[in-house]
């Protein structure tokens, strides 16, 4: 890893990374310009980590698992970063990863870097800042970046859209899997991990069989290209609390990574993710800009009301609002003209 | 129904409706302006039908069912319109409802109006034109409008988003239901209809029990507001071929409609649908306009390539493209300046 603006690993680099992440999380325009320049400069030093997404409902044992996995990976010589995507953190005042005591040993380890979820107000903003933090951690030489999310809302899709492998953690309960299937999360999973096998090994085995057969059904209906060696999502059991199953888990991750790299899928997934991210930000910017236009601000309340009340066709209202931006506002009655 | 521009029911009105639908389906700007004026004029005469969405995979028996239901409703004094949303119709040259022989008796009935899917190229365009055709059919006095779609892609969401009740047709197969759950379609369903009960009554009963318990799980996790009389999605069996189960189906539809009207849900669902439709069209317009901007057309290919290749952060590219629209193009090298 070449020396660059973030410096060599150590306390000074840790402070530089924290400062850089704070910079990309800022909403000030001058900070944003600096952040763009920094990211562009660091981009050649990114992309060399393995990006692992981990999701699961509260109580599934994500922190315990990530701490155990992080320490396991550090013992093998890796440098681990842990980030989080939690759009609810603005409301709750920072939930996942906010409490440093959740990963007591990992959070103080010099070869680990842990950052709570940014509280940027909406999922798009939170996801963007986490993507940028991920790049900064890579530039600092972390070779495994874990992005954690809770199993609520659309945050799983966001995390699956910024990682190389998406792992869904499940409890050994029947019904739990149906919720994941229903919400479309199961379909995102490259690996399903049934935690807390120590509590009820029989239930875990039953859940493993159930989820395996459910996943088989999805895989039949096309994932990957024809002729390509298709990765069949695995279902593993594990006890994060007892540290049991970590080696098998990491072996499976390594085998996934090798197959994705060999087939070129890893590279094409990252390309697609970057382009999707660009368009997501463009559309978010267009929506914001639209709502801020004086003509739109003037017309939107009454047109929305007319549409909701059934007095104006929705498509007509949309066309009127789009057209209104290009006509001067001076004809509109307003305090200045009235 | 007051007499208006579409005239009284009869062959002349049928021609007027067909002509009006052709107008709203046109992409010519002058036609679009006429269509907007026509829709605005007719809007007070719309909204009095019950809007029924019907979805199911090819082979589930949608045409047979809709023909049987349509004739059943006409015998009770209703006037029925059948529309379709099929984004694949551009590719296939018109699939569902394109072949008039599919509903032989209904298609020639004077109290029915059948219109195949518009072939507008993408789901957004197809859905918009179908929504507008629905309003025209209502203005012509059709009091039941059925919108059919095939179980592919996101067309179910579009149809559920323009109807008062969404019915999912299923075959009496195990596994079929899991596909629907997986794709999130089951969650949209107000009613699940298991067709072809004549072929295997036992399998149909098993499927009914399975789907009922799956639906119960969804309903637990919130549909409707607290304190509101919640509609619990029903699962019915039916043989469209033998015309068996139609009365029970229509009784259930009537009971759904009554409960939704009593709770105000029908009205609020339509309000939300109209506003969602407006925003969908606005965002589609913004995207289109963005892509057509000269500065964007000039920069997009190289910036996309830089993002995909990992040379430029996606968020930076997005900001550059958004900003480029507001700066004059004259600095760009081009054939005129070169």
XYZ file of C-alpha atoms in Angstrom:
676
model
C 0.000 0.000 0.000
C 1.623 3.217 -1.185
C 1.853 6.098 1.240
C -0.698 8.789 0.456
C -2.690 11.507 2.101
C -4.148 9.180 4.754
C -0.643 8.059 5.814
C 0.603 4.689 7.048
C -1.452 2.487 9.414
C -1.376 3.747 12.994
C -3.039 6.272 15.290
C -2.347 9.185 12.907
C -3.999 7.338 10.014
C -6.955 6.452 12.209
C -7.472 10.134 12.977
C -7.053 11.028 9.285
C -9.693 8.464 8.279
C -12.108 9.672 10.956
C -11.580 13.254 9.796
C -12.072 12.307 6.137
C -15.301 10.447 6.937
C -16.562 13.451 8.879
C -15.745 15.543 5.807
C -17.773 13.326 3.422
C -20.619 13.268 5.946
C -20.789 17.057 6.093
C -23.576 18.844 4.268
C -21.649 22.124 3.832
C -20.982 22.946 0.182
C -17.280 23.769 0.691
C -16.777 20.499 2.618
C -18.567 18.680 -0.191
C -16.153 20.122 -2.759
C -13.172 19.090 -0.610
C -14.672 15.636 -0.136
C -15.132 15.198 -3.893
C -11.505 16.192 -4.479
C -10.262 13.843 -1.743
C -12.314 10.899 -3.014
C -11.141 11.404 -6.591
C -7.546 11.536 -5.387
C -7.900 8.373 -3.283
C -9.947 6.361 -5.771
C -6.901 4.604 -7.358
C -6.093 3.240 -3.887
C -9.577 1.761 -3.381
C -11.251 -1.439 -4.522
C -8.696 -3.869 -3.070
C -10.782 -5.006 -0.103
C -13.468 -7.634 0.059
C -16.770 -5.909 0.804
C -19.049 -7.989 2.985
C -22.655 -6.959 3.689
C -24.342 -8.353 6.787
C -28.023 -7.976 7.569
C -30.422 -9.376 10.108
C -33.254 -8.367 12.409
C -32.452 -6.869 15.823
C -31.559 -9.655 18.233
C -30.153 -12.007 15.611
C -26.668 -11.447 17.033
C -24.997 -9.245 14.433
C -22.644 -7.443 16.834
C -21.525 -10.629 18.544
C -20.894 -12.208 15.166
C -19.066 -9.217 13.692
C -16.855 -8.891 16.767
C -15.991 -12.609 16.651
C -15.391 -12.506 12.885
C -13.347 -9.317 13.112
C -11.020 -10.725 15.766
C -10.737 -14.004 13.814
C -9.734 -12.086 10.661
C -7.263 -9.855 12.515
C -5.593 -12.975 13.932
C -5.095 -14.066 10.293
C -3.393 -10.786 9.437
C -6.326 -8.858 7.965
C -7.243 -5.262 8.706
C -10.979 -4.923 9.241
C -13.317 -1.941 8.930
C -16.925 -2.058 10.098
C -19.482 0.438 8.809
C -23.242 0.622 9.247
C -26.310 1.709 7.297
C -29.195 2.588 9.559
C -31.649 5.163 8.258
C -33.438 5.115 11.614
C -30.364 6.502 13.363
C -31.561 10.096 12.931
C -34.717 9.270 14.819
C -33.233 7.046 17.481
C -30.110 9.157 17.958
C -27.824 6.503 16.539
C -28.632 2.884 17.096
C -26.494 0.219 15.479
C -22.778 0.580 16.113
C -23.444 3.796 17.976
C -22.779 2.053 21.236
C -19.073 1.238 21.192
C -19.491 -1.239 24.023
C -21.289 -3.498 21.593
C -17.967 -4.649 20.129
C -15.717 -4.122 23.094
C -12.573 -5.843 21.935
C -12.841 -5.110 18.235
C -13.525 -1.408 18.699
C -10.255 -0.805 20.540
C -8.102 -3.023 18.319
C -5.496 -1.107 16.329
C -6.100 -3.224 13.211
C -9.858 -2.514 13.255
C -11.824 0.605 12.423
C -15.479 0.908 13.458
C -17.783 3.689 12.369
C -21.463 4.053 13.339
C -24.131 4.824 10.773
C -24.211 8.397 9.513
C -27.443 10.101 10.486
C -28.178 11.897 7.253
C -31.918 11.765 7.417
C -32.915 9.431 4.592
C -31.744 6.115 3.231
C -30.271 7.634 0.056
C -28.138 10.044 2.056
C -27.065 7.451 4.616
C -26.161 4.976 1.872
C -24.144 7.549 -0.085
C -22.078 8.534 2.924
C -21.461 4.900 3.831
C -20.316 4.136 0.276
C -17.858 6.988 0.503
C -16.650 5.910 3.961
C -16.101 2.451 2.491
C -13.797 3.907 -0.155
C -11.868 5.840 2.494
C -11.384 2.678 4.582
C -10.107 0.851 1.520
C -7.686 3.652 0.755
C -6.396 3.330 4.329
C -5.542 -0.301 3.617
C -8.408 -2.176 5.285
C -8.702 -5.355 3.248
C -12.019 -6.534 4.671
C -14.839 -3.996 4.940
C -17.991 -5.169 6.674
C -21.164 -3.134 6.155
C -23.843 -3.929 8.691
C -27.536 -3.125 8.449
C -30.691 -3.927 10.353
C -33.464 -5.870 8.710
C -35.864 -2.982 8.310
C -37.017 -1.059 5.271
C -34.987 -0.944 2.112
C -31.599 -0.728 3.787
C -30.753 -4.318 2.809
C -31.051 -3.447 -0.862
C -28.737 -0.477 -0.314
C -26.132 -2.623 1.450
C -26.361 -5.451 -1.106
C -25.812 -2.680 -3.692
C -22.475 -1.630 -2.211
C -20.926 -4.977 -1.248
C -19.369 -7.966 -3.026
C -21.276 -10.519 -0.961
C -24.474 -10.137 0.995
C -25.011 -12.305 4.075
C -28.389 -12.617 5.731
C -28.388 -13.683 9.392
C -31.412 -15.608 10.614
C -32.595 -17.020 13.912
C -33.409 -20.723 14.009
C -37.157 -19.964 13.950
C -39.704 -21.145 11.454
C -41.510 -18.116 10.075
C -38.484 -15.904 10.291
C -37.437 -17.147 6.856
C -40.844 -16.460 5.362
C -40.559 -12.822 6.449
C -37.236 -12.563 4.646
C -38.641 -14.231 1.535
C -41.650 -11.963 1.593
C -39.592 -8.815 1.796
C -37.379 -9.920 -1.091
C -34.287 -9.968 1.139
C -33.700 -13.692 0.741
C -33.270 -13.116 -2.969
C -30.400 -10.712 -2.299
C -28.547 -13.185 -0.109
C -25.394 -14.868 -1.357
C -25.224 -16.698 1.955
C -27.695 -17.297 4.766
C -26.264 -17.718 8.239
C -28.388 -19.297 10.943
C -27.029 -18.009 14.242
C -27.574 -19.209 17.829
C -27.324 -22.863 16.874
C -26.186 -23.419 20.490
C -29.674 -22.589 21.765
C -31.602 -25.091 19.629
C -29.569 -27.256 17.279
C -32.623 -29.167 16.018
C -34.521 -26.018 15.088
C -31.417 -24.692 13.360
C -31.129 -27.852 11.271
C -34.794 -27.660 10.312
C -34.452 -23.981 9.366
C -31.342 -24.820 7.331
C -33.251 -27.448 5.337
C -36.241 -25.140 4.815
C -34.201 -22.168 3.666
C -32.018 -24.358 1.442
C -35.076 -25.619 -0.419
C -36.551 -22.127 -0.671
C -33.283 -20.784 -2.074
C -33.101 -23.630 -4.591
C -36.407 -22.459 -6.023
C -35.099 -18.928 -6.538
C -31.888 -20.103 -8.112
C -33.795 -22.216 -10.660
C -35.369 -19.081 -11.988
C -32.165 -17.504 -13.124
C -29.376 -15.793 -11.300
C -26.289 -15.160 -13.363
C -25.766 -15.636 -17.069
C -26.282 -18.816 -19.064
C -23.117 -20.883 -19.288
C -21.644 -19.130 -16.262
C -20.630 -21.123 -13.191
C -23.508 -20.036 -10.968
C -22.993 -19.511 -7.257
C -25.663 -21.398 -5.374
C -26.408 -19.492 -2.151
C -25.303 -21.564 0.844
C -27.013 -21.918 4.197
C -24.670 -22.321 7.177
C -25.302 -22.659 10.888
C -23.148 -20.949 13.481
C -22.848 -19.922 17.100
C -21.360 -16.450 17.187
C -21.421 -16.477 20.988
C -19.294 -19.628 21.180
C -17.205 -18.666 18.152
C -18.246 -21.924 16.521
C -18.519 -22.100 12.725
C -16.347 -19.050 11.955
C -13.745 -21.019 9.993
C -16.412 -22.737 7.880
C -18.050 -19.366 7.272
C -14.822 -17.728 6.145
C -13.938 -20.715 3.931
C -17.287 -20.278 2.185
C -16.677 -16.554 1.773
C -13.258 -17.317 0.258
C -14.767 -19.851 -2.126
C -17.477 -17.352 -3.172
C -14.873 -14.678 -3.748
C -12.676 -17.003 -5.823
C -15.584 -18.115 -8.015
C -16.784 -14.533 -8.530
C -13.327 -13.318 -9.411
C -12.726 -16.191 -11.810
C -16.001 -15.590 -13.630
C -15.540 -11.819 -13.770
C -18.785 -11.411 -11.805
C -17.097 -9.503 -8.987
C -15.796 -6.868 -11.360
C -19.066 -6.571 -13.289
C -21.065 -6.382 -10.040
C -18.907 -3.471 -8.902
C -19.273 -1.706 -12.261
C -23.050 -2.070 -12.102
C -23.111 -0.905 -8.489
C -21.131 2.229 -9.332
C -23.383 3.129 -12.262
C -26.539 2.432 -10.227
C -25.142 4.636 -7.473
C -24.458 7.439 -9.964
C -28.028 7.293 -11.286
C -29.484 7.078 -7.801
C -27.686 10.317 -6.892
C -28.677 11.986 -10.167
C -32.354 11.169 -9.640
C -32.220 12.271 -6.037
C -30.636 15.545 -7.175
C -33.243 16.065 -9.901
C -36.109 15.503 -7.444
C -34.591 17.924 -4.944
C -33.937 20.580 -7.604
C -37.462 20.181 -8.958
C -39.079 20.716 -5.557
C -36.956 23.827 -4.973
C -37.955 25.559 -8.236
C -39.993 28.705 -7.462
C -42.652 27.832 -10.071
C -43.004 24.332 -8.642
C -43.164 25.584 -5.065
C -45.885 27.994 -6.131
C -47.988 25.480 -8.041
C -47.375 22.151 -6.301
C -49.785 22.534 -3.337
C -52.827 23.438 -5.419
C -52.085 20.963 -8.214
C -51.490 18.145 -5.711
C -54.785 18.944 -4.060
C -56.601 19.005 -7.426
C -55.102 15.633 -8.352
C -55.926 14.074 -4.987
C -59.479 15.397 -5.162
C -59.945 14.019 -8.675
C -60.342 17.397 -10.384
C -57.168 17.150 -12.498
C -55.653 14.104 -14.214
C -52.339 13.177 -12.588
C -50.505 13.072 -15.899
C -51.789 16.548 -16.804
C -50.619 17.931 -13.470
C -47.203 16.348 -13.985
C -46.885 17.934 -17.427
C -48.023 21.323 -16.113
C -45.461 21.244 -13.309
C -42.661 20.176 -15.632
C -43.588 22.924 -18.106
C -44.018 25.618 -15.437
C -40.286 25.618 -14.683
C -39.508 26.947 -18.142
C -41.961 29.846 -18.118
C -41.237 33.097 -16.244
C -42.949 33.405 -12.887
C -43.865 37.088 -13.358
C -47.408 36.292 -14.548
C -48.082 34.476 -11.282
C -49.833 36.543 -8.632
C -47.507 36.972 -5.683
C -46.670 39.402 -2.863
C -44.139 41.278 -5.006
C -46.441 41.678 -8.012
C -49.738 42.035 -6.122
C -74.896 9.324 -16.641
C -75.143 12.740 -18.231
C -74.647 12.993 -21.952
C -71.220 14.374 -22.809
C -68.625 14.350 -25.517
C -68.448 10.529 -25.646
C -72.248 10.303 -26.196
C -74.750 7.717 -25.046
C -73.947 3.980 -24.953
C -74.048 2.391 -28.374
C -71.920 1.868 -31.488
C -71.212 5.617 -31.824
C -69.955 5.832 -28.240
C -67.827 2.739 -28.764
C -66.156 4.415 -31.730
C -65.730 7.645 -29.720
C -64.060 5.748 -26.854
C -61.768 3.878 -29.220
C -60.819 7.156 -30.884
C -60.201 8.851 -27.517
C -58.012 5.986 -26.341
C -56.034 6.170 -29.586
C -55.604 9.886 -28.888
C -54.219 9.366 -25.369
C -51.945 6.617 -26.701
C -50.460 8.906 -29.334
C -46.993 10.333 -28.785
C -47.555 13.418 -30.986
C -47.368 16.670 -28.998
C -50.568 18.141 -30.498
C -52.429 14.895 -29.748
C -51.058 15.000 -26.199
C -52.423 18.518 -25.701
C -55.849 17.433 -27.032
C -55.752 14.343 -24.805
C -54.984 16.458 -21.720
C -57.895 18.761 -22.528
C -60.249 15.823 -23.117
C -59.246 14.061 -19.905
C -59.651 17.221 -17.837
C -63.098 17.751 -19.359
C -64.194 14.155 -18.693
C -62.691 13.830 -15.211
C -65.909 14.833 -13.364
C -67.618 11.870 -15.077
C -65.002 9.359 -13.925
C -64.443 7.480 -10.682
C -67.846 5.806 -10.486
C -66.733 2.338 -11.549
C -65.219 -0.398 -9.465
C -61.652 -0.935 -10.659
C -60.581 -4.557 -10.479
C -56.986 -5.637 -11.135
C -56.343 -9.230 -12.154
C -52.908 -10.798 -12.401
C -51.543 -14.274 -12.911
C -48.879 -16.157 -14.813
C -49.545 -17.229 -18.418
C -51.684 -20.377 -18.412
C -53.470 -19.612 -15.154
C -56.687 -19.000 -17.099
C -57.085 -15.224 -16.960
C -58.940 -14.871 -20.288
C -61.341 -17.704 -19.541
C -62.038 -16.194 -16.138
C -62.458 -12.632 -17.379
C -64.785 -13.747 -20.165
C -66.906 -15.763 -17.709
C -66.913 -12.924 -15.163
C -67.687 -10.300 -17.793
C -70.705 -12.202 -19.117
C -71.872 -12.893 -15.543
C -71.693 -9.170 -14.716
C -73.430 -8.119 -17.943
C -76.279 -10.508 -17.122
C -76.627 -8.572 -13.845
C -76.923 -5.275 -15.690
C -73.324 -4.052 -15.482
C -71.281 -2.550 -18.304
C -67.789 -4.006 -18.319
C -64.512 -2.686 -19.732
C -61.377 -4.821 -19.931
C -57.955 -3.212 -20.294
C -54.477 -4.708 -20.135
C -50.986 -3.753 -19.000
C -48.315 -5.732 -20.773
C -44.937 -4.039 -21.212
C -43.766 -6.985 -23.313
C -46.337 -6.193 -25.990
C -43.867 -4.009 -27.909
C -41.504 -6.927 -28.221
C -44.019 -9.672 -28.870
C -46.211 -7.560 -31.133
C -49.092 -7.505 -28.688
C -49.738 -10.486 -26.482
C -52.466 -10.341 -23.853
C -55.855 -9.242 -25.130
C -54.325 -8.662 -28.553
C -55.980 -11.772 -29.848
C -59.693 -10.991 -29.868
C -60.585 -14.677 -30.178
C -59.416 -15.099 -26.577
C -62.711 -13.678 -25.291
C -64.995 -14.586 -28.141
C -68.357 -13.792 -26.632
C -67.350 -10.888 -24.415
C -65.453 -9.058 -27.132
C -68.496 -8.791 -29.394
C -70.969 -7.941 -26.609
C -72.415 -4.439 -26.888
C -72.191 -3.894 -23.113
C -68.491 -4.770 -23.017
C -65.440 -2.884 -24.210
C -62.116 -4.660 -24.584
C -58.839 -2.934 -25.325
C -55.456 -4.652 -25.678
C -52.348 -3.337 -23.939
C -50.845 -0.200 -25.438
C -47.364 -0.887 -26.802
C -45.610 2.207 -25.521
C -42.207 0.690 -24.999
C -41.754 0.741 -21.234
C -43.856 -0.060 -18.188
C -44.254 3.585 -17.155
C -45.624 4.545 -20.545
C -47.887 1.498 -20.816
C -49.244 2.072 -17.311
C -49.912 5.778 -17.922
C -51.868 5.092 -21.089
C -53.867 2.343 -19.407
C -54.708 4.648 -16.492
C -55.993 7.210 -18.953
C -57.966 4.590 -20.928
C -59.524 3.538 -17.616
C -60.769 7.093 -17.031
C -62.214 7.207 -20.556
C -64.073 3.917 -20.028
C -65.496 5.260 -16.772
C -66.621 8.445 -18.477
C -68.402 6.258 -21.048
C -70.372 4.689 -18.213
C -68.642 1.351 -17.716
C -69.226 0.567 -14.051
C -66.782 -2.314 -13.767
C -63.317 -1.845 -15.238
C -61.044 -4.881 -15.206
C -57.315 -4.314 -15.702
C -55.473 -7.482 -16.582
C -51.737 -8.106 -16.373
C -49.360 -11.016 -16.719
C -47.247 -12.119 -13.805
C -43.957 -10.834 -15.120
C -41.809 -7.917 -14.054
C -43.208 -5.010 -12.127
C -46.508 -4.814 -13.997
C -48.437 -6.161 -10.998
C -47.348 -3.214 -8.892
C -48.498 -0.866 -11.647
C -51.919 -2.542 -11.874
C -52.379 -2.704 -8.095
C -51.533 1.013 -8.168
C -54.441 1.868 -10.463
C -57.194 -0.410 -9.153
C -59.466 -0.582 -6.103
C -58.888 -4.287 -5.575
C -56.061 -6.502 -6.740
C -56.760 -10.168 -7.432
C -53.978 -12.684 -7.890
C -54.855 -15.856 -9.797
C -52.920 -18.973 -8.922
C -52.773 -22.550 -10.164
C -53.375 -25.286 -7.611
C -49.641 -26.091 -7.484
C -47.379 -26.045 -4.490
C -44.431 -23.770 -5.247
C -46.482 -21.441 -7.380
C -47.438 -19.532 -4.240
C -43.829 -19.268 -3.104
C -42.951 -17.589 -6.390
C -45.671 -15.009 -5.762
C -44.517 -14.471 -2.190
C -40.933 -14.124 -3.341
C -41.766 -11.521 -5.913
C -43.784 -9.484 -3.412
C -46.974 -9.928 -5.446
C -48.786 -11.861 -2.740
C -48.450 -8.821 -0.512
C -50.339 -6.719 -3.049
C -53.246 -9.142 -3.259
C -56.597 -8.272 -1.717
C -57.862 -11.645 -2.907
C -56.167 -14.806 -4.135
C -58.110 -16.928 -6.583
C -57.069 -20.526 -7.145
C -58.310 -21.463 -10.595
C -58.715 -24.853 -12.302
C -60.131 -26.473 -9.181
C -61.854 -28.894 -11.604
C -58.499 -30.455 -12.520
C -57.349 -31.293 -8.994
C -59.696 -30.375 -6.155
C -57.397 -31.822 -3.481
C -54.395 -29.839 -4.634
C -56.543 -26.702 -4.767
C -57.667 -27.229 -1.171
C -54.070 -27.740 -0.044
C -52.949 -24.617 -1.892
C -55.828 -22.678 -0.329
C -54.736 -23.688 3.175
C -51.091 -22.895 2.452
C -51.752 -19.488 0.971
C -54.225 -18.619 3.708
C -51.609 -19.233 6.385
C -48.951 -17.331 4.431
C -51.298 -14.366 4.038
C -52.114 -14.414 7.741
C -48.449 -13.842 8.485
C -48.350 -10.766 6.260
C -51.531 -9.330 7.689
C -50.169 -9.604 11.230
C -47.418 -7.236 10.304
C -49.644 -4.348 9.536
C -51.896 -3.523 6.662
C -54.270 -0.648 7.238
C -54.368 1.763 10.131
C -54.765 0.904 13.812
C -58.400 0.808 14.872
C -59.546 0.414 11.292
C -61.647 -2.578 10.274
C -58.907 -4.425 8.421
C -59.692 -6.434 5.305
C -58.126 -9.853 5.627
C -57.213 -11.084 2.148
C -59.380 -14.065 1.205
C -58.368 -17.164 -0.716
C -61.081 -18.619 -2.974
C -61.121 -21.573 -5.319
C -62.841 -21.478 -8.684
C -63.239 -23.167 -12.026
C -63.393 -20.466 -14.656
C -63.846 -23.088 -17.375
C -66.970 -24.508 -15.728
C -68.159 -21.104 -14.539
C -68.150 -22.493 -10.986
C -67.445 -20.111 -8.100
C -68.241 -16.852 -9.919
C -71.093 -15.882 -7.593
C -68.966 -16.480 -4.480
C -66.141 -14.469 -6.049
C -68.383 -11.523 -6.854
C -69.986 -11.642 -3.379
C -66.501 -11.347 -1.890
C -65.669 -8.447 -4.186
C -68.894 -6.712 -3.118
C -68.081 -7.265 0.546
C -64.556 -5.898 0.052
C -65.908 -2.865 -1.749
C -68.493 -2.198 0.983
C -65.909 -2.435 3.768
C -63.436 -0.206 1.907
C -66.091 2.399 1.186
C -67.351 2.366 4.771
C -63.864 2.856 6.209
C -62.905 5.552 3.696
C -60.040 3.361 2.489
C -61.300 3.272 -1.094
C -61.227 7.033 -1.350
C -57.845 7.382 0.351
C -56.382 4.602 -1.811
C -57.483 6.470 -4.938
C -56.052 9.757 -3.633
C -52.720 8.101 -2.918
C -52.741 6.379 -6.303
C -53.331 9.667 -8.102
C -50.528 11.432 -6.258
C -48.155 8.500 -6.780
C -49.033 8.552 -10.452
C -48.304 12.287 -10.653
C -44.870 11.830 -9.065
C -44.103 8.834 -11.219
C -44.740 10.943 -14.323
C -42.759 13.885 -12.934
C -39.734 11.713 -12.223
C -39.971 10.033 -15.585
C -40.111 13.482 -17.202
C -37.133 14.726 -15.196
C -35.042 11.710 -16.188
C -35.950 12.113 -19.842
C -35.224 15.852 -19.808
C -31.906 15.265 -18.053
C -30.733 12.743 -20.633
C -31.684 15.119 -23.464
C -29.678 18.086 -22.137
C -26.802 18.889 -24.531
C -24.268 19.127 -21.675
C -25.395 15.764 -20.294
C -25.335 14.122 -23.711
C -21.812 15.440 -24.181
C -20.468 14.324 -20.793
C -22.496 11.224 -19.897
C -20.590 8.628 -21.961
C -17.138 9.520 -20.642
C -18.272 10.059 -17.042
C -20.206 6.766 -17.050
C -17.138 4.980 -18.327
C -14.920 6.642 -15.684
C -17.368 5.623 -12.944
C -17.671 2.042 -14.200
C -13.889 1.750 -14.480
C -13.416 3.048 -10.935
C -11.593 6.242 -11.953
C -14.296 8.636 -10.695
C -16.509 8.378 -7.586
C -20.138 7.866 -8.603
C -21.365 10.685 -6.400
C -18.819 13.082 -7.906
C -19.912 12.147 -11.419
C -23.536 12.703 -10.437
C -22.754 16.156 -9.081
C -20.709 17.053 -12.159
C -23.528 16.029 -14.487
C -26.136 17.906 -12.476
C -23.955 21.028 -12.413
C -22.989 20.816 -16.112
C -26.547 21.626 -17.173
C -26.264 25.101 -15.698
C -22.973 26.064 -17.333
C -22.765 27.168 -20.982
C -21.609 24.501 -23.395
C -19.411 26.870 -25.456
C -16.194 25.809 -23.683
C -16.763 22.224 -24.788
C -14.884 21.253 -27.927
C -17.381 20.429 -30.674
C -17.790 20.398 -34.444
C -19.145 23.977 -34.523
C -16.376 25.443 -32.347
C -13.524 23.234 -33.602
